[in-house]
Tab-separated table of N, CA and C in Angstrom:
chain	number	residue	atom	x	y	z
A	1	MET	N	0.865	-1.169	-0.002
A	1	MET	CA	-0.088	0.096	0.016
A	1	MET	C	0.884	1.253	-0.066
A	2	ALA	N	0.238	2.199	-0.676
A	2	ALA	CA	1.113	3.447	-0.700
A	2	ALA	C	0.335	4.470	0.138
A	3	ILE	N	1.061	5.274	1.163
A	3	ILE	CA	0.663	6.356	1.975
A	3	ILE	C	1.156	7.878	1.316
A	4	SER	N	0.219	8.259	0.825
A	4	SER	CA	0.733	9.733	0.134
A	4	SER	C	1.253	10.538	1.453
A	5	GLY	N	1.992	11.626	0.954
A	5	GLY	CA	2.552	12.566	1.788
A	5	GLY	C	1.687	13.075	2.876
A	6	GLN	N	2.025	12.791	3.991
A	6	GLN	CA	1.349	13.059	5.455
A	6	GLN	C	2.078	14.227	5.922
A	7	VAL	N	1.225	15.172	6.243
A	7	VAL	CA	1.845	16.606	7.097
A	7	VAL	C	1.201	16.661	8.201
A	8	ALA	N	1.348	17.775	8.977
A	8	ALA	CA	1.103	17.976	10.396
A	8	ALA	C	-0.380	18.645	10.555
A	9	LEU	N	-1.204	18.017	9.831
A	9	LEU	CA	-2.670	18.406	9.896
A	9	LEU	C	-3.342	17.579	10.894
A	10	ASP	N	-4.243	18.328	11.652
A	10	ASP	CA	-5.041	17.309	12.885
A	10	ASP	C	-6.443	16.913	12.175
A	11	PRO	N	-7.125	16.044	12.783
A	11	PRO	CA	-8.444	15.672	12.021
A	11	PRO	C	-9.222	16.559	11.671
A	12	ASP	N	-9.101	17.858	12.090
A	12	ASP	CA	-9.912	19.028	11.593
A	12	ASP	C	-9.351	19.671	10.641
A	13	GLY	N	-7.974	19.575	10.098
A	13	GLY	CA	-7.433	19.954	8.907
A	13	GLY	C	-6.640	21.302	9.582
A	14	LYS	N	-6.363	21.330	10.824
A	14	LYS	CA	-5.550	22.586	11.159
A	14	LYS	C	-4.081	22.015	11.476
A	15	LEU	N	-3.284	23.082	11.102
A	15	LEU	CA	-1.770	22.490	11.158
A	15	LEU	C	-1.221	22.526	12.703
A	16	VAL	N	-0.757	21.657	12.836
A	16	VAL	CA	-0.151	21.510	14.383
A	16	VAL	C	1.470	22.087	14.435
A	17	GLY	N	1.790	22.563	15.456
A	17	GLY	CA	3.203	22.708	15.656
A	17	GLY	C	3.880	23.936	14.815
A	18	VAL	N	3.249	24.833	14.592
A	18	VAL	CA	3.876	25.899	13.702
A	18	VAL	C	5.092	26.223	14.230
A	19	GLY	N	6.371	26.187	13.576
A	19	GLY	CA	7.748	26.568	13.898
A	19	GLY	C	8.353	25.327	14.749
A	20	ASP	N	7.736	24.420	14.973
A	20	ASP	CA	8.361	23.219	15.986
A	20	ASP	C	8.260	21.800	15.210
A	21	PRO	N	9.213	21.391	14.543
A	21	PRO	CA	9.661	20.342	13.829
A	21	PRO	C	8.969	19.033	14.631
A	22	GLY	N	9.561	19.021	16.037
A	22	GLY	CA	9.209	17.831	16.735
A	22	GLY	C	7.731	17.653	16.987
A	23	ALA	N	6.817	18.801	17.272
A	23	ALA	CA	5.429	18.719	17.083
A	23	ALA	C	4.745	18.297	15.861
A	24	GLN	N	5.553	18.832	14.761
A	24	GLN	CA	4.850	18.576	13.573
A	24	GLN	C	5.233	16.938	13.171
A	25	ALA	N	6.313	16.570	13.572
A	25	ALA	CA	6.622	15.085	13.359
A	25	ALA	C	5.751	14.393	14.406
A	26	GLU	N	5.329	14.784	15.307
A	26	GLU	CA	4.404	13.819	16.179
A	26	GLU	C	3.156	13.822	15.306
A	27	GLN	N	2.611	14.908	14.766
A	27	GLN	CA	1.340	14.674	14.247
A	27	GLN	C	1.458	13.937	12.851
A	28	VAL	N	2.471	14.058	12.184
A	28	VAL	CA	2.564	13.210	10.998
A	28	VAL	C	2.692	11.832	11.255
A	29	PHE	N	3.723	11.509	12.333
A	29	PHE	CA	3.582	10.069	12.737
A	29	PHE	C	2.164	9.435	13.205
A	30	ALA	N	1.460	10.243	13.850
A	30	ALA	CA	0.156	9.846	14.330
A	30	ALA	C	-0.734	9.641	13.002
A	31	ASN	N	-0.544	10.449	12.056
A	31	ASN	CA	-1.438	10.248	10.922
A	31	ASN	C	-1.114	9.050	10.224
A	32	LEU	N	0.223	8.873	9.908
A	32	LEU	CA	0.813	7.762	9.422
A	32	LEU	C	0.202	6.390	10.182
A	33	GLU	N	0.235	6.335	11.468
A	33	GLU	CA	-0.515	5.402	12.167
A	33	GLU	C	-1.765	4.852	12.093
A	34	HIS	N	-2.518	6.247	11.729
A	34	HIS	CA	-4.031	6.038	11.432
A	34	HIS	C	-4.031	5.656	10.213
A	35	CYS	N	-3.393	5.735	9.026
A	35	CYS	CA	-3.557	5.370	7.726
A	35	CYS	C	-3.205	3.935	7.677
A	36	LEU	N	-2.094	3.617	8.422
A	36	LEU	CA	-1.778	2.002	8.392
A	36	LEU	C	-2.772	1.220	9.090
A	37	ALA	N	-3.465	1.630	10.152
A	37	ALA	CA	-4.285	1.099	10.932
A	37	ALA	C	-5.711	0.963	10.119
A	38	ALA	N	-5.794	1.660	9.154
A	38	ALA	CA	-7.074	1.743	8.444
A	38	ALA	C	-7.090	0.510	7.251
A	39	ALA	N	-5.730	0.151	6.917
A	39	ALA	CA	-5.423	-0.860	6.058
A	39	ALA	C	-5.140	-2.313	6.891
A	40	GLY	N	-5.205	-2.188	8.432
A	40	GLY	CA	-4.776	-3.304	8.859
A	40	GLY	C	-3.435	-3.486	9.192
A	41	ALA	N	-2.433	-2.492	8.921
A	41	ALA	CA	-1.286	-2.627	9.117
A	41	ALA	C	-0.578	-1.893	10.302
A	42	THR	N	0.482	-2.043	10.546
A	42	THR	CA	1.534	-1.254	11.713
A	42	THR	C	2.646	-0.841	10.928
A	43	PHE	N	3.385	-0.031	11.889
A	43	PHE	CA	4.585	0.579	11.188
A	43	PHE	C	5.628	-0.534	10.977
A	44	GLU	N	5.280	-1.815	11.203
A	44	GLU	CA	6.285	-2.683	11.005
A	44	GLU	C	6.075	-3.311	9.564
A	45	HIS	N	4.857	-2.984	8.957
A	45	HIS	CA	4.853	-3.225	7.520
A	45	HIS	C	5.289	-2.089	6.680
A	46	ILE	N	5.830	-1.117	7.107
A	46	ILE	CA	6.498	-0.068	6.264
A	46	ILE	C	7.887	-0.762	5.626
A	47	ALA	N	7.814	-0.714	4.322
A	47	ALA	CA	9.070	-1.138	3.683
A	47	ALA	C	10.063	0.006	3.122
A	48	LYS	N	9.520	1.120	2.977
A	48	LYS	CA	10.195	2.314	2.458
A	48	LYS	C	9.425	3.504	2.929
A	49	MET	N	10.130	4.593	3.345
A	49	MET	CA	9.600	5.998	3.965
A	49	MET	C	10.316	7.047	3.241
A	50	THR	N	9.909	7.942	2.737
A	50	THR	CA	10.721	9.224	2.372
A	50	THR	C	10.146	10.470	3.224
A	51	ILE	N	11.099	11.285	3.801
A	51	ILE	CA	10.952	12.235	4.559
A	51	ILE	C	11.232	13.541	3.749
A	52	PHE	N	10.391	14.293	3.532
A	52	PHE	CA	10.728	15.801	2.818
A	52	PHE	C	10.842	16.815	3.862
A	53	VAL	N	11.983	17.475	3.955
A	53	VAL	CA	11.935	18.503	4.951
A	53	VAL	C	12.411	19.833	4.362
A	54	THR	N	11.953	20.978	4.927
A	54	THR	CA	12.456	22.320	4.419
A	54	THR	C	13.898	22.491	4.931
A	55	ASP	N	14.285	21.964	6.051
A	55	ASP	CA	15.476	22.310	6.586
A	55	ASP	C	16.063	21.078	7.314
A	56	MET	N	17.202	20.452	6.728
A	56	MET	CA	17.898	19.324	7.306
A	56	MET	C	18.161	19.431	9.052
A	57	ALA	N	18.365	20.562	9.404
A	57	ALA	CA	18.691	21.040	10.815
A	57	ALA	C	17.461	20.211	11.632
A	58	ASN	N	16.359	20.157	10.996
A	58	ASN	CA	15.015	19.595	11.804
A	58	ASN	C	15.048	18.013	11.848
A	59	MET	N	16.077	17.475	11.381
A	59	MET	CA	16.033	16.032	11.288
A	59	MET	C	16.262	15.390	12.647
A	60	PRO	N	17.271	15.834	13.525
A	60	PRO	CA	17.300	15.333	14.925
A	60	PRO	C	15.888	15.349	15.695
A	61	ALA	N	15.081	16.199	15.612
A	61	ALA	CA	13.910	16.138	16.148
A	61	ALA	C	12.922	15.198	15.524
A	62	ILE	N	13.094	15.211	14.178
A	62	ILE	CA	12.039	14.291	13.467
A	62	ILE	C	12.634	12.874	13.807
A	63	ARG	N	13.747	12.619	13.791
A	63	ARG	CA	14.399	11.127	14.138
A	63	ARG	C	13.857	10.754	15.574
A	64	ALA	N	13.837	11.666	16.391
A	64	ALA	CA	13.728	11.216	17.698
A	64	ALA	C	12.040	10.909	17.833
A	65	VAL	N	11.136	11.429	16.990
A	65	VAL	CA	9.611	10.986	17.076
A	65	VAL	C	9.794	9.926	16.204
A	66	ARG	N	10.365	9.879	15.212
A	66	ARG	CA	10.410	8.436	14.469
A	66	ARG	C	10.707	7.139	15.351
A	67	ASP	N	11.769	7.342	16.194
A	67	ASP	CA	12.460	6.433	16.938
A	67	ASP	C	11.383	5.956	18.113
A	68	ARG	N	10.412	6.779	18.347
A	68	ARG	CA	9.400	6.498	19.376
A	68	ARG	C	8.480	5.519	18.687
A	69	TYR	N	7.871	6.039	17.514
A	69	TYR	CA	6.964	5.304	16.668
A	69	TYR	C	7.430	3.867	15.931
A	70	ILE	N	8.660	3.872	15.725
A	70	ILE	CA	9.542	2.740	15.041
A	70	ILE	C	10.620	2.280	15.774
A	71	PRO	N	10.500	1.566	17.145
A	71	PRO	CA	11.553	1.213	17.666
A	71	PRO	C	12.359	0.077	16.820
A	72	GLY	N	13.718	-0.208	17.218
A	72	GLY	CA	14.167	-1.221	16.575
A	72	GLY	C	14.697	-0.749	15.221
A	73	THR	N	14.637	-1.997	14.315
A	73	THR	CA	15.124	-1.832	12.919
A	73	THR	C	13.933	-0.941	12.256
A	74	LYS	N	14.551	-0.031	11.591
A	74	LYS	CA	13.913	1.049	10.713
A	74	LYS	C	13.709	0.368	9.322
A	75	PRO	N	12.739	0.746	8.615
A	75	PRO	CA	12.549	0.608	7.320
A	75	PRO	C	13.710	1.409	6.558
A	76	ALA	N	13.680	1.129	5.171
A	76	ALA	CA	14.472	1.954	4.148
A	76	ALA	C	13.949	3.301	4.140
A	77	ALA	N	14.822	4.185	4.246
A	77	ALA	CA	14.325	5.752	4.209
A	77	ALA	C	15.311	6.622	3.456
A	78	SER	N	14.613	7.605	2.934
A	78	SER	CA	15.579	8.890	2.523
A	78	SER	C	14.973	9.845	3.043
A	79	ALA	N	15.764	10.788	3.250
A	79	ALA	CA	15.503	12.340	3.612
A	79	ALA	C	15.838	13.215	2.592
A	80	VAL	N	15.066	14.262	2.198
A	80	VAL	CA	15.362	15.035	1.118
A	80	VAL	C	14.898	16.503	1.449
A	81	GLN	N	15.939	17.436	1.337
A	81	GLN	CA	15.592	18.741	1.445
A	81	GLN	C	15.039	19.309	0.552
A	82	VAL	N	14.017	20.134	0.802
A	82	VAL	CA	13.141	20.735	-0.528
A	82	VAL	C	13.070	22.255	-0.148
A	83	ALA	N	12.883	22.797	-1.313
A	83	ALA	CA	12.873	24.497	-0.994
A	83	ALA	C	11.703	24.883	-0.387
A	84	ALA	N	10.462	24.223	-0.360
A	84	ALA	CA	9.384	24.766	0.305
A	84	ALA	C	8.231	23.496	0.084
A	85	LEU	N	7.227	23.352	0.946
A	85	LEU	CA	6.318	22.396	0.741
A	85	LEU	C	4.940	23.505	0.424
A	86	PHE	N	3.710	22.641	0.421
A	86	PHE	CA	2.571	23.343	0.061
A	86	PHE	C	2.215	24.536	0.852
A	87	HIS	N	2.718	24.712	2.000
A	87	HIS	CA	2.422	25.968	2.961
A	87	HIS	C	3.649	26.186	3.569
A	88	PRO	N	4.094	27.718	3.728
A	88	PRO	CA	5.162	27.935	4.321
A	88	PRO	C	5.436	27.458	5.789
A	89	ASP	N	4.244	27.012	6.522
A	89	ASP	CA	4.607	26.758	7.916
A	89	ASP	C	4.764	25.327	7.975
A	90	VAL	N	4.688	24.542	6.894
A	90	VAL	CA	4.772	23.105	6.973
A	90	VAL	C	6.011	22.625	6.867
A	91	LEU	N	6.860	21.959	7.882
A	91	LEU	CA	8.283	21.711	7.804
A	91	LEU	C	8.424	20.582	7.495
A	92	LEU	N	7.634	19.441	7.233
A	92	LEU	CA	7.887	18.250	6.815
A	92	LEU	C	6.670	17.466	6.138
A	93	GLU	N	6.923	16.567	5.311
A	93	GLU	CA	6.059	15.674	4.780
A	93	GLU	C	6.763	14.460	4.713
A	94	ILE	N	5.822	13.137	4.942
A	94	ILE	CA	6.496	11.977	4.865
A	94	ILE	C	5.471	11.066	3.974
A	95	GLU	N	6.071	10.342	3.233
A	95	GLU	CA	5.212	9.235	2.385
A	95	GLU	C	5.964	7.923	2.737
A	96	ALA	N	5.041	6.903	2.597
A	96	ALA	CA	5.431	5.662	2.966
A	96	ALA	C	4.835	4.442	2.205
A	97	PHE	N	5.641	3.368	1.894
A	97	PHE	CA	5.121	2.245	1.221
A	97	PHE	C	5.291	1.151	2.161
A	98	ALA	N	4.091	0.412	2.344
A	98	ALA	CA	3.869	-0.599	3.379
A	98	ALA	C	3.559	-1.889	2.442
A	99	ILE	N	4.082	-2.966	3.087
A	99	ILE	CA	3.607	-4.595	2.566
A	99	ILE	C	2.695	-5.119	3.662
A	100	VAL	N	1.538	-5.270	2.949
A	100	VAL	CA	0.453	-5.708	3.739
A	100	VAL	C	-0.128	-7.018	3.305
């Protein structure tokens, strides 16, 4: 299954954590968890993940959240710095491919 880019939007469509990459990562991983659960999957099913960030300096905060959601062996992953995402306050976007 493919999960398109997830950003830090809460269930009401409001951006979480403006200016805070850790808070945004927390919402993004919660969104990913929800998408996986809807397909009967967990983070253990993820085979590949791509993280798009507007600033590589935010990666330590993002990795800290990732490590809480995905302890142990991590899936294959790429991190790519981009000039911008769809909204200037969005600091990261994650897409994932899971084998279910």
